[in-house]
Amino acid sequence: MKTTIGKMLLAAGVWLAAAPVFAAEIVVIVSPKNPATRMFSEQAAQFFLGKSTLFTPIEHTDGPLRNEFYKKVLDKDSTQVKAIWSKLVFTGKASAPKELGSSAEVKKAVAADPQAIGYIEKSAVDDTVKVILTVQ
C-alpha cells in the first residue's frame, strides 16, 4: 500500500513540476492619448467579453499570459471566452478582438490607437502606453 501511495505522490509531483506557471505581473494598458487613468478588473472585463464597445480590445494569441489574464480578470477560461465571442460574432453584435503574438505587438497596437485596450507583462511597459490596471 505504501508503495502505491508513494508512486501516486511521485507522479503527482512530476505532473505539478511540469505544469506551466506564469509568474510575471500583468497590467492593462491604453494609449497615453486615452483619457482613462484607472480601471477596476470588472470594468476591464466588460471590454474583453464584448459587453462594452467604449474601448477596442487587443488580445494575445493563446498562451500562459492570456490564460492568466482570463482567469484573474475575466474569471473564465479560454474556452468560455471563445464561446462568448463566437456568439457575439455569429449574431452580428461584435467583431472578434484582434489577436497579436507578443506583448511588444500588443503594446505597439495599443499605443497607436487611443480607443484600444490591451494587457501585457508589467516588465514590457514603457512610455508609449499608460497602465490603468495592475492585475492582482
mmCIF file with all atom_site columns, C-alpha atoms in Angstrom:
data_model
loop_
_atom_site.group_PDB
_atom_site.id
_atom_site.type_symbol
_atom_site.label_atom_id
_atom_site.label_alt_id
_atom_site.label_comp_id
_atom_site.label_asym_id
_atom_site.label_entity_id
_atom_site.label_seq_id
_atom_site.pdbx_PDB_ins_code
_atom_site.Cartn_x
_atom_site.Cartn_y
_atom_site.Cartn_z
_atom_site.occupancy
_atom_site.B_iso_or_equiv
_atom_site.pdbx_formal_charge
_atom_site.auth_seq_id
_atom_site.auth_comp_id
_atom_site.auth_asym_id
_atom_site.auth_atom_id
_atom_site.pdbx_PDB_model_num
ATOM 1   C CA . MET A 1 1   ? 0.000   0.000  0.000   1.00 0.00 ? 1   MET A CA 1
ATOM 2   C CA . LYS A 1 2   ? 2.788   2.455  0.877   1.00 0.00 ? 2   LYS A CA 1
ATOM 3   C CA . THR A 1 3   ? 4.418   1.764  -2.480  1.00 0.00 ? 3   THR A CA 1
ATOM 4   C CA . THR A 1 4   ? 1.230   2.600  -4.396  1.00 0.00 ? 4   THR A CA 1
ATOM 5   C CA . ILE A 1 5   ? 0.699   5.838  -2.449  1.00 0.00 ? 5   ILE A CA 1
ATOM 6   C CA . GLY A 1 6   ? 4.355   6.746  -2.914  1.00 0.00 ? 6   GLY A CA 1
ATOM 7   C CA . LYS A 1 7   ? 4.089   6.172  -6.662  1.00 0.00 ? 7   LYS A CA 1
ATOM 8   C CA . MET A 1 8   ? 0.934   8.296  -6.839  1.00 0.00 ? 8   MET A CA 1
ATOM 9   C CA . LEU A 1 9   ? 2.574   11.146 -4.915  1.00 0.00 ? 9   LEU A CA 1
ATOM 10  C CA . LEU A 1 10  ? 5.677   10.933 -7.072  1.00 0.00 ? 10  LEU A CA 1
ATOM 11  C CA . ALA A 1 11  ? 3.537   11.002 -10.237 1.00 0.00 ? 11  ALA A CA 1
ATOM 12  C CA . ALA A 1 12  ? 1.582   13.983 -8.915  1.00 0.00 ? 12  ALA A CA 1
ATOM 13  C CA . GLY A 1 13  ? 4.825   15.796 -8.085  1.00 0.00 ? 13  GLY A CA 1
ATOM 14  C CA . VAL A 1 14  ? 6.192   15.205 -11.569 1.00 0.00 ? 14  VAL A CA 1
ATOM 15  C CA . TRP A 1 15  ? 2.929   16.441 -13.104 1.00 0.00 ? 15  TRP A CA 1
ATOM 16  C CA . LEU A 1 16  ? 2.926   19.581 -10.957 1.00 0.00 ? 16  LEU A CA 1
ATOM 17  C CA . ALA A 1 17  ? 6.541   20.294 -11.773 1.00 0.00 ? 17  ALA A CA 1
ATOM 18  C CA . ALA A 1 18  ? 5.718   20.082 -15.485 1.00 0.00 ? 18  ALA A CA 1
ATOM 19  C CA . ALA A 1 19  ? 2.663   22.380 -15.235 1.00 0.00 ? 19  ALA A CA 1
ATOM 20  C CA . PRO A 1 20  ? 3.363   25.820 -16.738 1.00 0.00 ? 20  PRO A CA 1
ATOM 21  C CA . VAL A 1 21  ? 3.438   28.667 -14.256 1.00 0.00 ? 21  VAL A CA 1
ATOM 22  C CA . PHE A 1 22  ? 3.048   32.293 -15.286 1.00 0.00 ? 22  PHE A CA 1
ATOM 23  C CA . ALA A 1 23  ? 4.805   34.446 -12.724 1.00 0.00 ? 23  ALA A CA 1
ATOM 24  C CA . ALA A 1 24  ? 5.019   37.854 -14.424 1.00 0.00 ? 24  ALA A CA 1
ATOM 25  C CA . GLU A 1 25  ? 2.779   40.676 -13.255 1.00 0.00 ? 25  GLU A CA 1
ATOM 26  C CA . ILE A 1 26  ? 0.095   41.620 -15.802 1.00 0.00 ? 26  ILE A CA 1
ATOM 27  C CA . VAL A 1 27  ? -1.060  45.179 -16.481 1.00 0.00 ? 27  VAL A CA 1
ATOM 28  C CA . VAL A 1 28  ? -3.908  46.567 -18.565 1.00 0.00 ? 28  VAL A CA 1
ATOM 29  C CA . ILE A 1 29  ? -2.778  49.353 -20.875 1.00 0.00 ? 29  ILE A CA 1
ATOM 30  C CA . VAL A 1 30  ? -4.185  52.118 -23.065 1.00 0.00 ? 30  VAL A CA 1
ATOM 31  C CA . SER A 1 31  ? -2.666  54.811 -25.247 1.00 0.00 ? 31  SER A CA 1
ATOM 32  C CA . PRO A 1 32  ? -1.332  57.878 -23.420 1.00 0.00 ? 32  PRO A CA 1
ATOM 33  C CA . LYS A 1 33  ? -3.854  59.817 -25.550 1.00 0.00 ? 33  LYS A CA 1
ATOM 34  C CA . ASN A 1 34  ? -6.714  57.919 -23.905 1.00 0.00 ? 34  ASN A CA 1
ATOM 35  C CA . PRO A 1 35  ? -8.272  59.965 -21.046 1.00 0.00 ? 35  PRO A CA 1
ATOM 36  C CA . ALA A 1 36  ? -8.705  56.896 -18.770 1.00 0.00 ? 36  ALA A CA 1
ATOM 37  C CA . THR A 1 37  ? -6.417  56.898 -15.759 1.00 0.00 ? 37  THR A CA 1
ATOM 38  C CA . ARG A 1 38  ? -7.676  53.965 -13.684 1.00 0.00 ? 38  ARG A CA 1
ATOM 39  C CA . MET A 1 39  ? -9.871  50.940 -14.110 1.00 0.00 ? 39  MET A CA 1
ATOM 40  C CA . PHE A 1 40  ? -11.162 48.098 -11.958 1.00 0.00 ? 40  PHE A CA 1
ATOM 41  C CA . SER A 1 41  ? -10.894 44.472 -13.107 1.00 0.00 ? 41  SER A CA 1
ATOM 42  C CA . GLU A 1 42  ? -14.674 44.295 -13.502 1.00 0.00 ? 42  GLU A CA 1
ATOM 43  C CA . GLN A 1 43  ? -14.581 47.251 -15.881 1.00 0.00 ? 43  GLN A CA 1
ATOM 44  C CA . ALA A 1 44  ? -11.727 45.800 -17.947 1.00 0.00 ? 44  ALA A CA 1
ATOM 45  C CA . ALA A 1 45  ? -13.604 42.507 -18.199 1.00 0.00 ? 45  ALA A CA 1
ATOM 46  C CA . GLN A 1 46  ? -16.509 44.292 -19.916 1.00 0.00 ? 46  GLN A CA 1
ATOM 47  C CA . PHE A 1 47  ? -14.315 45.145 -22.913 1.00 0.00 ? 47  PHE A CA 1
ATOM 48  C CA . PHE A 1 48  ? -12.649 41.735 -23.213 1.00 0.00 ? 48  PHE A CA 1
ATOM 49  C CA . LEU A 1 49  ? -16.032 39.978 -23.020 1.00 0.00 ? 49  LEU A CA 1
ATOM 50  C CA . GLY A 1 50  ? -17.710 42.190 -25.619 1.00 0.00 ? 50  GLY A CA 1
ATOM 51  C CA . LYS A 1 51  ? -20.128 43.783 -23.152 1.00 0.00 ? 51  LYS A CA 1
ATOM 52  C CA . SER A 1 52  ? -18.927 47.316 -23.875 1.00 0.00 ? 52  SER A CA 1
ATOM 53  C CA . THR A 1 53  ? -17.622 48.991 -27.014 1.00 0.00 ? 53  THR A CA 1
ATOM 54  C CA . LEU A 1 54  ? -16.120 52.054 -25.318 1.00 0.00 ? 54  LEU A CA 1
ATOM 55  C CA . PHE A 1 55  ? -12.646 50.526 -25.828 1.00 0.00 ? 55  PHE A CA 1
ATOM 56  C CA . THR A 1 56  ? -11.395 48.170 -28.557 1.00 0.00 ? 56  THR A CA 1
ATOM 57  C CA . PRO A 1 57  ? -9.730  45.110 -27.005 1.00 0.00 ? 57  PRO A CA 1
ATOM 58  C CA . ILE A 1 58  ? -6.417  43.893 -28.399 1.00 0.00 ? 58  ILE A CA 1
ATOM 59  C CA . GLU A 1 59  ? -5.799  40.266 -27.457 1.00 0.00 ? 59  GLU A CA 1
ATOM 60  C CA . HIS A 1 60  ? -2.825  37.981 -27.136 1.00 0.00 ? 60  HIS A CA 1
ATOM 61  C CA . THR A 1 61  ? -2.868  34.707 -29.026 1.00 0.00 ? 61  THR A CA 1
ATOM 62  C CA . ASP A 1 62  ? -3.346  31.625 -26.877 1.00 0.00 ? 62  ASP A CA 1
ATOM 63  C CA . GLY A 1 63  ? -0.719  31.157 -24.196 1.00 0.00 ? 63  GLY A CA 1
ATOM 64  C CA . PRO A 1 64  ? 0.108   31.493 -20.493 1.00 0.00 ? 64  PRO A CA 1
ATOM 65  C CA . LEU A 1 65  ? -0.300  35.297 -20.370 1.00 0.00 ? 65  LEU A CA 1
ATOM 66  C CA . ARG A 1 66  ? -3.747  35.150 -21.943 1.00 0.00 ? 66  ARG A CA 1
ATOM 67  C CA . ASN A 1 67  ? -4.840  32.243 -19.729 1.00 0.00 ? 67  ASN A CA 1
ATOM 68  C CA . GLU A 1 68  ? -3.703  34.044 -16.573 1.00 0.00 ? 68  GLU A CA 1
ATOM 69  C CA . PHE A 1 69  ? -5.452  37.268 -17.641 1.00 0.00 ? 69  PHE A CA 1
ATOM 70  C CA . TYR A 1 70  ? -8.683  35.388 -18.355 1.00 0.00 ? 70  TYR A CA 1
ATOM 71  C CA . LYS A 1 71  ? -8.524  33.604 -15.011 1.00 0.00 ? 71  LYS A CA 1
ATOM 72  C CA . LYS A 1 72  ? -7.724  36.682 -12.903 1.00 0.00 ? 72  LYS A CA 1
ATOM 73  C CA . VAL A 1 73  ? -9.713  39.402 -14.695 1.00 0.00 ? 73  VAL A CA 1
ATOM 74  C CA . LEU A 1 74  ? -12.500 37.663 -16.594 1.00 0.00 ? 74  LEU A CA 1
ATOM 75  C CA . ASP A 1 75  ? -12.941 34.755 -14.156 1.00 0.00 ? 75  ASP A CA 1
ATOM 76  C CA . LYS A 1 76  ? -13.206 32.464 -17.200 1.00 0.00 ? 76  LYS A CA 1
ATOM 77  C CA . ASP A 1 77  ? -11.059 30.049 -19.182 1.00 0.00 ? 77  ASP A CA 1
ATOM 78  C CA . SER A 1 78  ? -10.183 30.440 -22.855 1.00 0.00 ? 78  SER A CA 1
ATOM 79  C CA . THR A 1 79  ? -12.927 28.026 -23.981 1.00 0.00 ? 79  THR A CA 1
ATOM 80  C CA . GLN A 1 80  ? -15.590 30.096 -22.229 1.00 0.00 ? 80  GLN A CA 1
ATOM 81  C CA . VAL A 1 81  ? -14.278 33.369 -23.678 1.00 0.00 ? 81  VAL A CA 1
ATOM 82  C CA . LYS A 1 82  ? -14.086 31.878 -27.164 1.00 0.00 ? 82  LYS A CA 1
ATOM 83  C CA . ALA A 1 83  ? -17.724 30.741 -26.878 1.00 0.00 ? 83  ALA A CA 1
ATOM 84  C CA . ILE A 1 84  ? -18.818 34.242 -25.802 1.00 0.00 ? 84  ILE A CA 1
ATOM 85  C CA . TRP A 1 85  ? -17.057 35.889 -28.754 1.00 0.00 ? 85  TRP A CA 1
ATOM 86  C CA . SER A 1 86  ? -18.304 33.232 -31.200 1.00 0.00 ? 86  SER A CA 1
ATOM 87  C CA . LYS A 1 87  ? -21.884 34.029 -30.205 1.00 0.00 ? 87  LYS A CA 1
ATOM 88  C CA . LEU A 1 88  ? -21.313 37.800 -30.486 1.00 0.00 ? 88  LEU A CA 1
ATOM 89  C CA . VAL A 1 89  ? -19.711 37.458 -33.909 1.00 0.00 ? 89  VAL A CA 1
ATOM 90  C CA . PHE A 1 90  ? -22.359 34.991 -35.175 1.00 0.00 ? 90  PHE A CA 1
ATOM 91  C CA . THR A 1 91  ? -25.223 37.287 -34.118 1.00 0.00 ? 91  THR A CA 1
ATOM 92  C CA . GLY A 1 92  ? -23.512 40.318 -35.649 1.00 0.00 ? 92  GLY A CA 1
ATOM 93  C CA . LYS A 1 93  ? -23.273 42.141 -32.324 1.00 0.00 ? 93  LYS A CA 1
ATOM 94  C CA . ALA A 1 94  ? -19.487 42.447 -32.368 1.00 0.00 ? 94  ALA A CA 1
ATOM 95  C CA . SER A 1 95  ? -16.273 41.668 -34.200 1.00 0.00 ? 95  SER A CA 1
ATOM 96  C CA . ALA A 1 96  ? -13.747 39.427 -32.504 1.00 0.00 ? 96  ALA A CA 1
ATOM 97  C CA . PRO A 1 97  ? -10.754 41.213 -30.968 1.00 0.00 ? 97  PRO A CA 1
ATOM 98  C CA . LYS A 1 98  ? -7.554  41.438 -32.958 1.00 0.00 ? 98  LYS A CA 1
ATOM 99  C CA . GLU A 1 99  ? -5.064  38.813 -31.703 1.00 0.00 ? 99  GLU A CA 1
ATOM 100 C CA . LEU A 1 100 ? -1.347  39.511 -31.646 1.00 0.00 ? 100 LEU A CA 1
ATOM 101 C CA . GLY A 1 101 ? 1.526   37.189 -30.805 1.00 0.00 ? 101 GLY A CA 1
ATOM 102 C CA . SER A 1 102 ? 3.572   39.181 -28.311 1.00 0.00 ? 102 SER A CA 1
ATOM 103 C CA . SER A 1 103 ? 3.399   41.903 -25.692 1.00 0.00 ? 103 SER A CA 1
ATOM 104 C CA . ALA A 1 104 ? 5.545   44.092 -27.952 1.00 0.00 ? 104 ALA A CA 1
ATOM 105 C CA . GLU A 1 105 ? 2.942   43.806 -30.728 1.00 0.00 ? 105 GLU A CA 1
ATOM 106 C CA . VAL A 1 106 ? 0.043   44.444 -28.320 1.00 0.00 ? 106 VAL A CA 1
ATOM 107 C CA . LYS A 1 107 ? 1.850   47.456 -26.855 1.00 0.00 ? 107 LYS A CA 1
ATOM 108 C CA . LYS A 1 108 ? 2.523   48.899 -30.327 1.00 0.00 ? 108 LYS A CA 1
ATOM 109 C CA . ALA A 1 109 ? -1.116  48.431 -31.422 1.00 0.00 ? 109 ALA A CA 1
ATOM 110 C CA . VAL A 1 110 ? -2.496  49.971 -28.217 1.00 0.00 ? 110 VAL A CA 1
ATOM 111 C CA . ALA A 1 111 ? -0.065  52.911 -28.388 1.00 0.00 ? 111 ALA A CA 1
ATOM 112 C CA . ALA A 1 112 ? -1.238  53.667 -31.944 1.00 0.00 ? 112 ALA A CA 1
ATOM 113 C CA . ASP A 1 113 ? -4.982  53.655 -31.155 1.00 0.00 ? 113 ASP A CA 1
ATOM 114 C CA . PRO A 1 114 ? -6.487  55.889 -28.433 1.00 0.00 ? 114 PRO A CA 1
ATOM 115 C CA . GLN A 1 115 ? -9.569  53.615 -28.312 1.00 0.00 ? 115 GLN A CA 1
ATOM 116 C CA . ALA A 1 116 ? -7.581  50.379 -27.841 1.00 0.00 ? 116 ALA A CA 1
ATOM 117 C CA . ILE A 1 117 ? -7.100  48.459 -24.599 1.00 0.00 ? 117 ILE A CA 1
ATOM 118 C CA . GLY A 1 118 ? -4.739  45.552 -24.058 1.00 0.00 ? 118 GLY A CA 1
ATOM 119 C CA . TYR A 1 119 ? -2.731  43.665 -21.471 1.00 0.00 ? 119 TYR A CA 1
ATOM 120 C CA . ILE A 1 120 ? 0.971   42.893 -21.268 1.00 0.00 ? 120 ILE A CA 1
ATOM 121 C CA . GLU A 1 121 ? 3.619   41.909 -18.743 1.00 0.00 ? 121 GLU A CA 1
ATOM 122 C CA . LYS A 1 122 ? 4.458   44.812 -16.434 1.00 0.00 ? 122 LYS A CA 1
ATOM 123 C CA . SER A 1 123 ? 8.117   44.437 -17.410 1.00 0.00 ? 123 SER A CA 1
ATOM 124 C CA . ALA A 1 124 ? 7.227   45.378 -21.020 1.00 0.00 ? 124 ALA A CA 1
ATOM 125 C CA . VAL A 1 125 ? 5.720   48.772 -20.084 1.00 0.00 ? 125 VAL A CA 1
ATOM 126 C CA . ASP A 1 126 ? 7.378   51.919 -21.395 1.00 0.00 ? 126 ASP A CA 1
ATOM 127 C CA . ASP A 1 127 ? 6.266   55.497 -22.051 1.00 0.00 ? 127 ASP A CA 1
ATOM 128 C CA . THR A 1 128 ? 4.414   54.550 -25.259 1.00 0.00 ? 128 THR A CA 1
ATOM 129 C CA . VAL A 1 129 ? 1.487   53.205 -23.187 1.00 0.00 ? 129 VAL A CA 1
ATOM 130 C CA . LYS A 1 130 ? -0.326  54.061 -19.965 1.00 0.00 ? 130 LYS A CA 1
ATOM 131 C CA . VAL A 1 131 ? -1.080  51.479 -17.250 1.00 0.00 ? 131 VAL A CA 1
ATOM 132 C CA . ILE A 1 132 ? -4.645  51.745 -15.961 1.00 0.00 ? 132 ILE A CA 1
ATOM 133 C CA . LEU A 1 133 ? -4.835  48.478 -14.015 1.00 0.00 ? 133 LEU A CA 1
ATOM 134 C CA . THR A 1 134 ? -2.356  46.158 -12.356 1.00 0.00 ? 134 THR A CA 1
ATOM 135 C CA . VAL A 1 135 ? -3.811  42.650 -12.223 1.00 0.00 ? 135 VAL A CA 1
ATOM 136 C CA . GLN A 1 136 ? -3.696  41.038 -8.790  1.00 0.00 ? 136 GLN A CA 1
#
